[in-house]
PDB file of C-alpha atoms and ligand atoms in Angstrom:
ATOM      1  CA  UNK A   1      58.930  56.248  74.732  1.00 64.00           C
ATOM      2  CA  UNK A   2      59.083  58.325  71.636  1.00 79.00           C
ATOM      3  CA  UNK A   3      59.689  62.167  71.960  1.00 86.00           C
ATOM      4  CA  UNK A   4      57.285  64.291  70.637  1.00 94.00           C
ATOM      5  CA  UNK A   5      59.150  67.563  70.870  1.00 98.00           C
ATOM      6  CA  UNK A   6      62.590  67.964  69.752  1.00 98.00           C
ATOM      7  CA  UNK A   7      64.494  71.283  70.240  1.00 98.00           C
ATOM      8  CA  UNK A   8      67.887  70.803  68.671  1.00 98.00           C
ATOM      9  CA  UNK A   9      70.970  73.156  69.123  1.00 98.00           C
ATOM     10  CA  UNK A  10      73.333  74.245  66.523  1.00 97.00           C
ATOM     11  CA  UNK A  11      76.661  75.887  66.576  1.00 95.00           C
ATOM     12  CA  UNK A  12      79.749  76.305  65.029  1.00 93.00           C
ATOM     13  CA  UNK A  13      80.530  72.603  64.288  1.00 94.00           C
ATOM     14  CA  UNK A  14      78.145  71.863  62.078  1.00 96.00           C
ATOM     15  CA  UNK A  15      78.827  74.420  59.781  1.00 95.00           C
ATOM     16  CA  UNK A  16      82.790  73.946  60.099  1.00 93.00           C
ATOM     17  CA  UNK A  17      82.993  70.549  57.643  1.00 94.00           C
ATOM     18  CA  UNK A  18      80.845  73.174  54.923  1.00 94.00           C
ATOM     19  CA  UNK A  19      84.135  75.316  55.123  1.00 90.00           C
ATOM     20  CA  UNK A  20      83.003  78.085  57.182  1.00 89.00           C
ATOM     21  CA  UNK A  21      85.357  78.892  60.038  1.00 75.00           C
ATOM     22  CA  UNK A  22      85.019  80.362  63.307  1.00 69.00           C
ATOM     23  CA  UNK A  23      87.411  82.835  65.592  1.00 60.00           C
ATOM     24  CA  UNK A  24      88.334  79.468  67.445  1.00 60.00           C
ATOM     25  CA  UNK A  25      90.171  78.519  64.175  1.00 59.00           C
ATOM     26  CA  UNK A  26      93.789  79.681  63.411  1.00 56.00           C
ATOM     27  CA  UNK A  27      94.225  80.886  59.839  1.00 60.00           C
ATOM     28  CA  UNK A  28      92.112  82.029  57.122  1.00 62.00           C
ATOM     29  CA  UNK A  29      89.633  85.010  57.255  1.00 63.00           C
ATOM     30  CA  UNK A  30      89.362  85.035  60.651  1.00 68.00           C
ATOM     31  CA  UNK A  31      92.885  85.280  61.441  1.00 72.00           C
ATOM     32  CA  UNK A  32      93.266  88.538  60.088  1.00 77.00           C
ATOM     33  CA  UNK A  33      91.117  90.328  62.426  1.00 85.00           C
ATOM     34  CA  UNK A  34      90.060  90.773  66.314  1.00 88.00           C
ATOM     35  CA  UNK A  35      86.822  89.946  67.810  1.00 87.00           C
ATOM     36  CA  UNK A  36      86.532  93.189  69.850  1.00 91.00           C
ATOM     37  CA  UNK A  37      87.014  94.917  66.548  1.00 93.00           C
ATOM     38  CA  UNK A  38      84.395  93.614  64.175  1.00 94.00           C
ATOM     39  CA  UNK A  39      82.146  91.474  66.785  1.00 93.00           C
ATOM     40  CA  UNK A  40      81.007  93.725  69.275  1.00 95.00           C
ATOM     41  CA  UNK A  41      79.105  97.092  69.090  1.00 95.00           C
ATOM     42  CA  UNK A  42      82.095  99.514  70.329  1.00 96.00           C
ATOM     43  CA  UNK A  43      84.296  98.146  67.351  1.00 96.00           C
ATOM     44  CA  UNK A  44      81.046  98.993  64.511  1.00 95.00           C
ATOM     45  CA  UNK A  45      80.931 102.333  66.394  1.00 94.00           C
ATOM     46  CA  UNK A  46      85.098 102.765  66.048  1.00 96.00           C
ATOM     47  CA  UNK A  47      85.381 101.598  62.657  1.00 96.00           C
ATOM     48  CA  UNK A  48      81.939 100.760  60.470  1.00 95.00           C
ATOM     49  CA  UNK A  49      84.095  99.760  57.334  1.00 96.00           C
ATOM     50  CA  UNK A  50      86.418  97.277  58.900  1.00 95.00           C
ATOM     51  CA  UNK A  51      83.118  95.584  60.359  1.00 96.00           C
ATOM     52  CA  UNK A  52      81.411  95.499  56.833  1.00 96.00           C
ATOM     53  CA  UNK A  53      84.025  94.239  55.174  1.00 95.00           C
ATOM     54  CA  UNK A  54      84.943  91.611  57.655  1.00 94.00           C
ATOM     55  CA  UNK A  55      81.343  90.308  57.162  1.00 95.00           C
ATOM     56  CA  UNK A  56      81.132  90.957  53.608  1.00 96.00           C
ATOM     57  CA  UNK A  57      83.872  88.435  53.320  1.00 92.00           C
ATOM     58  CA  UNK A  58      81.892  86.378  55.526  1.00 93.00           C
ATOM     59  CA  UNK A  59      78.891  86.882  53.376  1.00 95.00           C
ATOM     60  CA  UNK A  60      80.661  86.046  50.133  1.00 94.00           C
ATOM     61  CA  UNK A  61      81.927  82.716  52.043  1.00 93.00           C
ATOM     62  CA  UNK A  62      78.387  81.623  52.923  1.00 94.00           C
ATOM     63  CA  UNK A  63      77.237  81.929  49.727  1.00 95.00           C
ATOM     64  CA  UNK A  64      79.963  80.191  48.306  1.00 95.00           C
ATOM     65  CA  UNK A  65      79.631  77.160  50.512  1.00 96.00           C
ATOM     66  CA  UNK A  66      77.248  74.590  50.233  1.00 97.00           C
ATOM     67  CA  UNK A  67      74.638  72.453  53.021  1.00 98.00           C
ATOM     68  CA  UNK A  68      76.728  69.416  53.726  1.00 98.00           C
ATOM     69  CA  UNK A  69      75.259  65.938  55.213  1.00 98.00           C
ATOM     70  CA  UNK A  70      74.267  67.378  58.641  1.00 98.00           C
ATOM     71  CA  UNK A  71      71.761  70.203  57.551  1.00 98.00           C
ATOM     72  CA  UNK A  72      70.219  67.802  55.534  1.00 98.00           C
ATOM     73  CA  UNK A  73      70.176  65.078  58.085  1.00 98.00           C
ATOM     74  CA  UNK A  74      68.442  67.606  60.097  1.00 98.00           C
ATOM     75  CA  UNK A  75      66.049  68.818  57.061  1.00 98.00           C
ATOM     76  CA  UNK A  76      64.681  65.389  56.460  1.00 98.00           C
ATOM     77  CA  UNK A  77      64.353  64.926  60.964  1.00 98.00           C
ATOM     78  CA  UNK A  78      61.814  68.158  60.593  1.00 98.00           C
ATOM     79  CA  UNK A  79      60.250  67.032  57.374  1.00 98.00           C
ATOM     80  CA  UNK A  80      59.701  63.154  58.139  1.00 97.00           C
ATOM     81  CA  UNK A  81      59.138  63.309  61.975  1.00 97.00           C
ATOM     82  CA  UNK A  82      55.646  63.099  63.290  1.00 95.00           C
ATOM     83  CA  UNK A  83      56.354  65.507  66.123  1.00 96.00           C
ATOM     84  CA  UNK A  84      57.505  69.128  66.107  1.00 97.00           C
ATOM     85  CA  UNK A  85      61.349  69.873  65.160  1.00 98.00           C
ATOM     86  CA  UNK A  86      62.553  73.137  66.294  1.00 98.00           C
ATOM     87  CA  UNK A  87      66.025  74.183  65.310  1.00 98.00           C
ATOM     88  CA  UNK A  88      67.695  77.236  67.276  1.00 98.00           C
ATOM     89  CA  UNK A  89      71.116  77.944  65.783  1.00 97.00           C
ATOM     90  CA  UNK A  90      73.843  79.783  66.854  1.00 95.00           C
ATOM     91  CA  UNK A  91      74.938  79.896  63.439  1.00 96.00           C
ATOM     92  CA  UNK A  92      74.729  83.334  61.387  1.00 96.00           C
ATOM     93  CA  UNK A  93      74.472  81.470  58.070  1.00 97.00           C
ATOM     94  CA  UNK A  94      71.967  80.359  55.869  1.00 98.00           C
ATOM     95  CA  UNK A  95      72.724  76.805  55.409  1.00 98.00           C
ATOM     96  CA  UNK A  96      70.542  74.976  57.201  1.00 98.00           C
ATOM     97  CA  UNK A  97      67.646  77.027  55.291  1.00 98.00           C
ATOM     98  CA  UNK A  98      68.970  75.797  52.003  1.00 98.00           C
ATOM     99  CA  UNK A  99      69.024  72.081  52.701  1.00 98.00           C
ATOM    100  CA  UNK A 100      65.402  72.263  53.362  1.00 98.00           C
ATOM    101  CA  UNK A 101      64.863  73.309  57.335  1.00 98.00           C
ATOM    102  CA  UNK A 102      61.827  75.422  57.894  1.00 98.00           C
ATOM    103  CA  UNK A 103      61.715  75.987  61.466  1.00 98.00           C
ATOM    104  CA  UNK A 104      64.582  77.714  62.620  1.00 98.00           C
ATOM    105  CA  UNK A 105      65.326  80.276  65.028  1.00 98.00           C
ATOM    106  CA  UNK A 106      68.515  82.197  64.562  1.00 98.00           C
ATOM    107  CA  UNK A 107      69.422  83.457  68.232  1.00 97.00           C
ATOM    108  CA  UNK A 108      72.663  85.050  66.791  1.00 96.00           C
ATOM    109  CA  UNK A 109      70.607  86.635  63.846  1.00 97.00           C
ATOM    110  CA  UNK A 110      71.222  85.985  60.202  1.00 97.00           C
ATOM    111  CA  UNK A 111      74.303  87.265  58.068  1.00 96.00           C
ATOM    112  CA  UNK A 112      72.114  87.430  54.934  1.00 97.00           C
ATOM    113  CA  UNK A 113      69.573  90.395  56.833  1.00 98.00           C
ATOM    114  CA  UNK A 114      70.543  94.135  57.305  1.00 98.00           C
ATOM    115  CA  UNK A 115      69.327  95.473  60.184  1.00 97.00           C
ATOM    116  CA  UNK A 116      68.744  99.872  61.204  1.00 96.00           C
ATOM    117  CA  UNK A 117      70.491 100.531  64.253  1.00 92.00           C
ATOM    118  CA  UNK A 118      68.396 104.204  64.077  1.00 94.00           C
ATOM    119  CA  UNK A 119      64.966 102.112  63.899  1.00 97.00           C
ATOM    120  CA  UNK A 120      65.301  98.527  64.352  1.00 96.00           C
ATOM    121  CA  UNK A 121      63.751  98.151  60.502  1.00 97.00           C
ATOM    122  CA  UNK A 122      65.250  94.976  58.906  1.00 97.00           C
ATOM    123  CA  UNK A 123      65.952  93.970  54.969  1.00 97.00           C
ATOM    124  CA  UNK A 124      67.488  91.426  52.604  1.00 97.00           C
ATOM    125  CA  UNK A 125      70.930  92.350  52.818  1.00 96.00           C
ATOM    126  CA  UNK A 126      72.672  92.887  49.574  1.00 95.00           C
ATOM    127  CA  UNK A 127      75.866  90.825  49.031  1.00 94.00           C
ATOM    128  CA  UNK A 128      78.337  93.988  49.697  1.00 96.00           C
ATOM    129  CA  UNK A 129      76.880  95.936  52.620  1.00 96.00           C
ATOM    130  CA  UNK A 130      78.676  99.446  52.976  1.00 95.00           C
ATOM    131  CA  UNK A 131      79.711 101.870  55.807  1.00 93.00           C
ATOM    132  CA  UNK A 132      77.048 104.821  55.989  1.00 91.00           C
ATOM    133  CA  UNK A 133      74.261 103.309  53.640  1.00 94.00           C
ATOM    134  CA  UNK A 134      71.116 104.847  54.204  1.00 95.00           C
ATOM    135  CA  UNK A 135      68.159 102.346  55.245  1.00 96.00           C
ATOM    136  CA  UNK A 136      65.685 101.906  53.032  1.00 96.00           C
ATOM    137  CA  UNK A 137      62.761 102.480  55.709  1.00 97.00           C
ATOM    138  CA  UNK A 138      63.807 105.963  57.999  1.00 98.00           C
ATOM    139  CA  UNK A 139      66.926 106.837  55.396  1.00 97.00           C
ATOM    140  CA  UNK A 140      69.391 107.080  58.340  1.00 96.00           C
ATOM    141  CA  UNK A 141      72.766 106.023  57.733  1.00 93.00           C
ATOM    142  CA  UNK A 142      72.943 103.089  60.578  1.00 91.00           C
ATOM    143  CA  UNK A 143      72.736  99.893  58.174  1.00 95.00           C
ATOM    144  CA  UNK A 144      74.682  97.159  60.015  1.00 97.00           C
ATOM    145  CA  UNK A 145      74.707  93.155  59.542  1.00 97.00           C
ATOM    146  CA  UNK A 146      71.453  91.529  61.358  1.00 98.00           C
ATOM    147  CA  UNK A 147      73.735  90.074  63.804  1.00 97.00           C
ATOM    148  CA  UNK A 148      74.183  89.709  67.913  1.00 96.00           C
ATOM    149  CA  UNK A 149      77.710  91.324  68.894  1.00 95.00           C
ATOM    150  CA  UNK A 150      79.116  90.387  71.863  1.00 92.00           C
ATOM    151  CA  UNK A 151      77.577  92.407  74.533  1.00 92.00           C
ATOM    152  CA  UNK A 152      73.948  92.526  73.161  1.00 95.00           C
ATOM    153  CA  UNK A 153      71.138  90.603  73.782  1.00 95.00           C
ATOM    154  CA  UNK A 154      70.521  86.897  72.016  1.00 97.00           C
ATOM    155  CA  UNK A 155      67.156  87.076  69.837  1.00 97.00           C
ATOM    156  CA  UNK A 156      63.809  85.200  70.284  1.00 98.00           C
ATOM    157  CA  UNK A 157      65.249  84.343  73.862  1.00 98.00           C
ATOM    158  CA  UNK A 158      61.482  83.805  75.353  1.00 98.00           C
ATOM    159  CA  UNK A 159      60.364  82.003  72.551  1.00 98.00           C
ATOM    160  CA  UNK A 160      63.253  79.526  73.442  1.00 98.00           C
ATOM    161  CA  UNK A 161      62.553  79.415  76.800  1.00 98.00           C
ATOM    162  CA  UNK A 162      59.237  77.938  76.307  1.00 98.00           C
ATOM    163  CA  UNK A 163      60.104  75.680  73.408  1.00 98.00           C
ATOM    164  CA  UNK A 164      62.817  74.510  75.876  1.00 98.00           C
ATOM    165  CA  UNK A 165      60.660  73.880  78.784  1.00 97.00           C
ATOM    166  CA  UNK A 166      57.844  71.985  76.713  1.00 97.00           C
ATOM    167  CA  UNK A 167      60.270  69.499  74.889  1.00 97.00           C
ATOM    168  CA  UNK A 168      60.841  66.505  75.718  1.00 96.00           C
ATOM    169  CA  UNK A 169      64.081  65.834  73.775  1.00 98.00           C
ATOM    170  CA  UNK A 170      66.627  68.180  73.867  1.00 98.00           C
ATOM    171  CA  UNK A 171      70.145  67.509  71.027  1.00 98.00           C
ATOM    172  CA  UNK A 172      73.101  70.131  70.956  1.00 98.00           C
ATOM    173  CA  UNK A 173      75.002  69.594  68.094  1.00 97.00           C
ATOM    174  CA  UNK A 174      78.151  71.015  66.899  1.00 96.00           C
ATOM    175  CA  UNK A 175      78.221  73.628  69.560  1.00 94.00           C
ATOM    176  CA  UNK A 176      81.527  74.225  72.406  1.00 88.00           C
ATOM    177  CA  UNK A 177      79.224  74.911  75.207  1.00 89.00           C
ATOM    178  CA  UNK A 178      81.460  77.982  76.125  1.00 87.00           C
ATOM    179  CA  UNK A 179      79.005  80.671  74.976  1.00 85.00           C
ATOM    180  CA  UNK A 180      75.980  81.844  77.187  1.00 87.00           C
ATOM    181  CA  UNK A 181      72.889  81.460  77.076  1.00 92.00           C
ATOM    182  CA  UNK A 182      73.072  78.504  74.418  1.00 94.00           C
ATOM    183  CA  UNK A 183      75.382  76.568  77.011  1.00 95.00           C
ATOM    184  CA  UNK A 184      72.433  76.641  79.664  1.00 96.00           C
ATOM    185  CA  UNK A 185      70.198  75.390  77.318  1.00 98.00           C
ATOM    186  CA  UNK A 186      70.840  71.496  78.353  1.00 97.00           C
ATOM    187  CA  UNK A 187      69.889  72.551  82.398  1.00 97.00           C
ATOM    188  CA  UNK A 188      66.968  74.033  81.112  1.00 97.00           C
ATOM    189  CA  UNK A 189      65.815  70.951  78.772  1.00 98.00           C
ATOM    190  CA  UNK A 190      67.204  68.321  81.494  1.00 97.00           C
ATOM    191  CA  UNK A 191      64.427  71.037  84.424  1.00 96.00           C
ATOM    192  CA  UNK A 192      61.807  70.192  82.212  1.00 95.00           C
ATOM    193  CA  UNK A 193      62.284  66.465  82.138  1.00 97.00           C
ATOM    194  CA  UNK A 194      63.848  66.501  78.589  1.00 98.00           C
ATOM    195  CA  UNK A 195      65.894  63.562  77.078  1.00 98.00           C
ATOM    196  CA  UNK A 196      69.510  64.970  76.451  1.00 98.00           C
ATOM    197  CA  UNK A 197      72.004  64.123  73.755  1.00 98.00           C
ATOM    198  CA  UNK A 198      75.212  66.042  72.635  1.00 98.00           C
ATOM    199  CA  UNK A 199      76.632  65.516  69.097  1.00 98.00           C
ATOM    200  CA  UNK A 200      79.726  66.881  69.334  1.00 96.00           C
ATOM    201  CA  UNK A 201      83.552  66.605  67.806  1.00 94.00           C
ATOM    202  CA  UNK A 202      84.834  66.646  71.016  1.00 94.00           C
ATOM    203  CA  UNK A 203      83.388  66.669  74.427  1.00 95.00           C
ATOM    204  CA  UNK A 204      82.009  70.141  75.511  1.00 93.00           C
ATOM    205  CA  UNK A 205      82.585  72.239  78.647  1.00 91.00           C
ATOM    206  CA  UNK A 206      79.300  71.207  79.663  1.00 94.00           C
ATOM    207  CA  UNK A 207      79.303  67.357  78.098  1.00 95.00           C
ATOM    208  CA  UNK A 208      78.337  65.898  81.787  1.00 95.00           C
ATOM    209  CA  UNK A 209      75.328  67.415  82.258  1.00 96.00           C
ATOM    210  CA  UNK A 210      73.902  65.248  78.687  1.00 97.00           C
ATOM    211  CA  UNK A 211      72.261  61.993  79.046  1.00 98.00           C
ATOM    212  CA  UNK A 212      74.449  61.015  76.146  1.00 97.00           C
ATOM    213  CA  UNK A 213      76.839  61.879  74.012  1.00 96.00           C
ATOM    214  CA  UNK A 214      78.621  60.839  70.632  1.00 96.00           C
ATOM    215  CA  UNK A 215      81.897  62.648  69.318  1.00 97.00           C
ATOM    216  CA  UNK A 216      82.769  62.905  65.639  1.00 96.00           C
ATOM    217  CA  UNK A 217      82.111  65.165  62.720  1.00 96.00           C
ATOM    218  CA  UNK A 218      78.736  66.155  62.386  1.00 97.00           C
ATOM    219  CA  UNK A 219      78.492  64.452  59.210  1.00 97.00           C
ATOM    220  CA  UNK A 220      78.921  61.345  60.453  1.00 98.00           C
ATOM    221  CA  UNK A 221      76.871  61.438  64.022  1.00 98.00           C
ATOM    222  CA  UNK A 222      73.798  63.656  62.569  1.00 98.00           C
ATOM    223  CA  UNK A 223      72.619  61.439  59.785  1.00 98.00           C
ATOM    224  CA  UNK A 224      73.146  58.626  61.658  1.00 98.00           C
ATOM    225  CA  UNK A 225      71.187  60.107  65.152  1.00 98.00           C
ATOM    226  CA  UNK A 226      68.397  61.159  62.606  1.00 98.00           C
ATOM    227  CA  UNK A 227      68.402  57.980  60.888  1.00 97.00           C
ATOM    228  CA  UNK A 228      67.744  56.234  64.684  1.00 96.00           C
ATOM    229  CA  UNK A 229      65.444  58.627  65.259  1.00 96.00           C
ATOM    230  CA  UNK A 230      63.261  58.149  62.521  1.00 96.00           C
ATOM    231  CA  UNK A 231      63.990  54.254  62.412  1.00 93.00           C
TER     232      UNK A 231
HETATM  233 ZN1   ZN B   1      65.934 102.898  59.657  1.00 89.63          ZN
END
């Protein structure tokens, strides 16, 4: 039987063969600095120009880099499927807007929005975001990166929910299976009768709990998964 509803996962991995790193990786950006410094509220609090320039860098890398084989794999899946494609990403980039995807919820928010701690008001950010700005709605100066630190709360989590429990295929892709909630996701799918697949470089912490699974770069297993799909 054909699926109707596809939600598909993101994370890290599909982003990686585009050149964008993550803390799990030794060298590089990331190297350079500590996760409880520029990835979690306390550290924005301690020291707001480390944390803007840590994802200014970030920012200047995303733009930089370019959708590789899997985003668009996954652009053409929404565009040429009959059913409904919903992509939630883990990812804080913008990559899988560029090659084409429409439908994407960003659970980890977006490195290209500002957000106002003061009064939640949120904006295009501009390519060098800096310590103190003043936001452009209440003129407070609480500008910070649109993105979930560790220790806050994963956006559009009901919206997932249901998406979750009406599909009836369910694909993680690129994603360790280490971070919560996005590593429930599959028990969720698999409680509402969902097909599950994992697309993965290597197997996950949670890789048993998936119907099936194929390891190797995203590159290579999403195009070819998309092209199956669509066959
Ligand atoms: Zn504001």
């Amino acid at each position: 039987m054909k699926p109707e509803k596809i939600v598909i996962l993101t994370g890290a991995g599909v982003s990686a063969e585009s050149g964008l790193g993550t803390f799990r990786d030794a060298g590089g950006l990331w190297s350079e600095y500590d996760l409880q410094d520029v990835a979690t509220p306390e550290g924005f609090a301690r020291d707001p120009v480390l944390v803007h320039r840590f994802y200014n860098a970030r920012r200047a890398n995303c733009i930089a880099a370019a959708p590789n084989l899997a985003h668009a794999a996954l652009a053409r899946l929404e565009q040429e499927f009959p059913g409904e494609v919903t992509l939630v990403t883990q990812n804080i980039d913008d990559l899988h807007e560029r090659a084409g995807s429409r439908n994407v919820i960003h659970m980890h928010g977006e490195l290209m929005r500002a957000l106002c701690a003061a009064c939640d008001h949120r904006w295009d950010a501009p390519p060098e975001m800096a310590a103190g700005a003043p936001c452009p709605a209440c003129q407070a100066p609480a500008t910070r990166p649109d993105v979930v630190w560790f220790g806050e709360f994963p956006y559009q989590m009901e919206r997932i929910g249901t998406l979750l429990a009406q599909c009836d295929l369910f694909a993680a892709i690129g994603t360790s299976g280490t971070v919560y909630p996005a590593a429930g996701f599959v028990a969720e799918a698999r409680m509402a009768g969902a097909a599950t697949v994992e697309l993965t470089l290597e197997p996950s912490e949670v890789s048993g709990q998936f119907d099936t699974r194929q390891h190797g770069p995203a590159t290579e297993t999403v195009p070819a998964w998309v092209e199956g799909l669509l066959a």
